Short mmCIF file of C-alpha atoms in Angstrom, two decimals:
data_model
loop_
_atom_site.label_atom_id
_atom_site.label_comp_id
_atom_site.label_asym_id
_atom_site.label_seq_id
_atom_site.Cartn_x
_atom_site.Cartn_y
_atom_site.Cartn_z
CA MET A 142 90.08 -97.64 166.56
CA PRO A 143 92.26 -99.81 163.67
CA TYR A 144 93.65 -103.02 164.84
CA ALA A 145 97.39 -102.27 163.90
CA THR A 146 99.35 -99.06 163.62
CA LEU A 147 100.42 -96.55 160.31
CA GLN A 148 103.89 -98.12 161.70
CA ASN A 149 103.05 -101.23 161.72
CA VAL A 150 101.78 -101.83 158.17
CA LYS A 151 104.90 -99.70 157.21
CA ASP A 152 107.33 -101.71 158.53
CA TYR A 153 105.92 -105.05 157.15
CA LEU A 154 105.69 -102.72 154.14
CA THR A 155 109.42 -101.24 154.53
CA VAL A 156 108.42 -98.07 153.94
CA ASN A 157 110.47 -95.37 155.42
CA SER A 158 108.69 -93.00 153.97
CA VAL A 159 106.98 -89.74 155.84
CA ASP A 160 104.31 -88.76 152.68
CA ALA A 161 101.22 -87.50 154.30
CA THR A 162 99.07 -88.63 151.30
CA ASP A 163 101.29 -92.48 151.45
CA ASP A 164 100.12 -92.59 155.16
CA ALA A 165 96.70 -91.00 154.98
CA LEU A 166 95.92 -93.61 152.61
CA ILE A 167 97.23 -96.04 155.27
CA GLU A 168 95.58 -95.19 158.20
CA PHE A 169 92.42 -94.99 155.76
CA LEU A 170 92.84 -99.13 154.43
CA LEU A 171 93.41 -99.96 157.96
CA ASP A 172 89.78 -98.70 159.36
CA GLY A 173 88.65 -100.38 156.07
CA VAL A 174 90.37 -103.57 156.87
CA THR A 175 89.41 -103.27 160.42
CA ALA A 176 85.59 -102.98 159.74
CA ALA A 177 86.03 -106.42 157.66
CA ILE A 178 88.04 -108.03 160.09
CA ASP A 179 84.71 -107.23 162.26
CA ARG A 180 82.17 -108.16 159.65
CA VAL A 181 84.14 -111.22 158.69
CA THR A 182 84.33 -113.05 162.25
CA GLY A 183 81.23 -111.02 163.75
CA ARG A 184 83.17 -109.44 166.68
CA THR A 185 84.91 -106.69 167.78
CA PHE A 186 88.33 -106.89 169.05
CA ALA A 187 89.15 -103.09 170.70
CA ALA A 188 86.68 -101.10 172.57
CA ASP A 189 86.73 -97.55 173.21
CA GLY A 190 85.42 -98.00 176.77
CA PRO A 191 82.55 -99.64 178.85
CA THR A 192 79.47 -99.38 178.18
CA ASN A 193 76.26 -100.52 179.04
CA ARG A 194 74.05 -103.33 177.96
CA SER A 195 70.96 -104.49 178.55
CA PHE A 196 69.47 -108.14 179.32
CA GLU A 197 66.19 -109.71 180.15
CA VAL A 198 66.09 -111.28 183.22
CA PRO A 199 67.21 -114.84 182.81
CA TRP A 200 64.16 -116.56 184.80
CA GLY A 201 64.86 -120.26 185.89
CA SER A 202 68.57 -120.05 184.96
CA ASP A 203 71.45 -118.64 187.07
CA GLU A 204 73.33 -118.20 183.87
CA LEU A 205 73.11 -115.12 182.27
CA LEU A 206 74.77 -114.80 178.63
CA PHE A 207 75.71 -111.97 176.58
CA ASP A 208 75.15 -111.29 172.74
CA HIS A 209 78.61 -109.94 172.49
CA ASP A 210 81.97 -110.58 174.04
CA LEU A 211 83.21 -108.99 177.07
CA ALA A 212 86.48 -107.86 177.60
CA SER A 213 86.23 -106.58 181.49
CA LEU A 214 83.42 -105.92 183.18
CA THR A 215 82.52 -102.89 185.46
CA SER A 216 79.38 -103.30 186.88
CA VAL A 217 76.05 -105.11 186.70
CA LEU A 218 72.74 -104.19 187.93
CA ASN A 219 70.09 -106.16 188.73
CA ALA A 220 66.71 -105.53 187.41
CA ASN A 221 66.17 -101.70 189.21
CA SER A 222 67.01 -103.51 192.89
CA GLY A 223 70.83 -102.05 192.77
CA GLN A 224 74.58 -103.39 191.87
CA ILE A 225 75.27 -107.35 192.13
CA ALA A 226 78.43 -107.23 194.12
CA SER A 227 81.42 -109.09 191.89
CA SER A 228 81.76 -111.65 194.62
CA ASP A 229 77.95 -113.06 193.71
CA TYR A 230 78.75 -114.16 190.32
CA ARG A 231 81.54 -115.72 187.96
CA LEU A 232 82.23 -114.12 184.59
CA LEU A 233 82.38 -117.78 182.14
CA PRO A 234 84.72 -118.88 181.18
CA LEU A 235 86.82 -118.98 184.11
CA ASN A 236 90.21 -118.61 182.69
CA GLY A 237 90.43 -117.27 179.24
CA TYR A 238 89.05 -114.93 176.83
CA PRO A 239 86.03 -114.08 175.09
CA LYS A 240 84.11 -113.58 178.41
CA TYR A 241 80.36 -114.93 177.25
CA GLY A 242 78.14 -114.62 180.12
CA LEU A 243 77.95 -114.97 184.26
CA ARG A 244 76.26 -117.36 186.42
CA LEU A 245 75.18 -115.94 189.52
CA LEU A 246 76.80 -117.85 192.80
CA SER A 247 73.84 -119.11 195.22
CA ASN A 248 73.72 -116.27 197.69
CA ALA A 249 72.32 -114.00 195.05
CA SER A 250 69.56 -114.14 192.87
CA TRP A 251 67.90 -112.34 189.88
CA GLU A 252 65.40 -109.81 191.34
CA GLN A 253 62.22 -109.33 189.15
CA GLU A 254 61.15 -105.44 189.04
CA ASP A 255 59.39 -103.16 186.60
CA ASP A 256 61.81 -103.71 183.22
CA GLY A 257 63.28 -107.32 184.21
CA LEU A 258 66.18 -105.88 182.96
CA VAL A 259 70.05 -106.42 184.20
CA VAL A 260 72.84 -103.84 182.88
CA VAL A 261 75.83 -105.06 182.39
CA ASN A 262 78.53 -102.49 182.17
CA GLY A 263 81.87 -103.04 180.55
CA VAL A 264 84.01 -103.24 177.53
CA TRP A 265 82.22 -105.21 174.82
CA ALA A 266 85.04 -106.89 172.81
CA TYR A 267 86.84 -110.26 172.88
CA ALA A 268 89.61 -109.46 174.98
CA PRO A 269 91.26 -106.75 177.16
CA THR A 270 94.27 -106.41 174.48
CA VAL A 271 93.97 -107.20 170.41
CA PRO A 272 95.37 -110.90 169.77
CA ASP A 273 98.53 -110.51 168.21
CA ALA A 274 97.27 -112.58 165.62
CA ILE A 275 94.62 -110.13 164.51
CA VAL A 276 97.34 -107.14 164.45
CA HIS A 277 99.46 -109.72 162.20
CA ALA A 278 95.77 -110.42 160.04
CA CYS A 279 95.41 -106.52 159.72
CA VAL A 280 98.96 -105.56 158.90
CA VAL A 281 98.92 -108.40 156.02
CA TRP A 282 95.72 -107.58 154.63
CA THR A 283 96.02 -103.37 154.80
CA ALA A 284 99.55 -103.99 153.04
CA ALA A 285 97.77 -106.49 150.47
CA GLU A 286 95.36 -103.37 149.73
CA TYR A 287 98.34 -101.10 149.34
CA ARG A 288 99.86 -102.41 146.98
CA LYS A 289 97.51 -103.28 145.05
CA ARG A 290 97.69 -99.48 143.66
CA THR A 291 100.39 -100.98 142.04
CA GLY A 292 100.16 -104.53 141.49
CA GLU A 293 103.14 -105.48 143.55
CA GLY A 294 103.24 -108.38 144.70
CA GLU A 295 100.27 -109.59 143.59
CA ASN A 296 99.80 -113.16 143.11
CA GLY A 297 97.28 -114.73 140.32
CA VAL A 298 96.91 -111.32 138.36
CA MET A 299 95.86 -111.89 134.72
CA VAL A 300 96.27 -109.36 132.34
CA THR A 301 94.51 -109.18 129.03
CA PRO A 302 95.40 -108.94 125.42
CA ASP A 303 95.12 -105.46 125.98
CA GLY A 304 97.69 -104.64 128.95
CA VAL A 305 94.57 -104.32 131.57
CA ARG A 306 95.33 -106.00 134.93
CA ILE A 307 92.88 -107.45 136.71
CA LEU A 308 93.33 -107.88 140.55
CA PRO A 309 91.89 -110.79 142.53
CA ALA A 310 89.17 -109.90 144.93
CA GLY A 311 89.22 -110.65 148.75
CA MET A 312 91.52 -111.37 151.51
CA PRO A 313 94.79 -112.82 151.24
CA LYS A 314 94.53 -116.05 151.95
CA THR A 315 96.90 -116.51 155.02
CA VAL A 316 94.24 -113.37 156.90
CA ALA A 317 91.48 -116.12 156.10
CA VAL A 318 92.69 -118.65 158.18
CA ILE A 319 93.78 -116.55 160.76
CA LEU A 320 90.17 -115.05 160.71
CA ASN A 321 88.70 -118.52 160.70
CA ALA A 322 89.75 -119.22 163.78
CA TYR A 323 88.40 -116.33 165.92
CA LYS A 324 85.15 -116.11 163.80
CA ARG A 325 82.13 -116.37 166.45
CA SER A 326 79.68 -119.15 166.29
CA GLY A 327 76.53 -118.78 163.60
CA VAL A 328 79.04 -116.70 161.38
CA ALA A 329 79.31 -118.09 157.89
#
């Protein structure tokens, strides 16, 4: 699911056209830019719905750390022994997003069963809604890619003596600054 809409990009570009070919191109670019944002940040900012992720029981600790950001939690199943009540844990961090784990409260414990897995069902994304800054980055980057087809608005374009335009590679600098603030730890 793209992080911005076709209309967001058209408004940014001040394009009033209803040309289906242009719309299809912008939607194609939105999909590519959204995937690139995920790669650059090491995160997903929107998910279609809840899915299960399995984790090994964290022996010796009351904390379970997730391998992806969690936007919302549906359920936690404790190693084949049933659901852990929401009153028996707290999501981490307590305030804010992204959620990176959960801590069992003193009245709960991990159960050792055959597979020793804890199954967490939830929406695995940065937050319940895509942050405005990520929407903006997606719009700006998509618009820049759209403009490359004509060279419009390009800074740093080189023109060879034969008249061949060489466009700058990569994302716009403003997008890079925005995305840098959202990079997951350990992402280069």
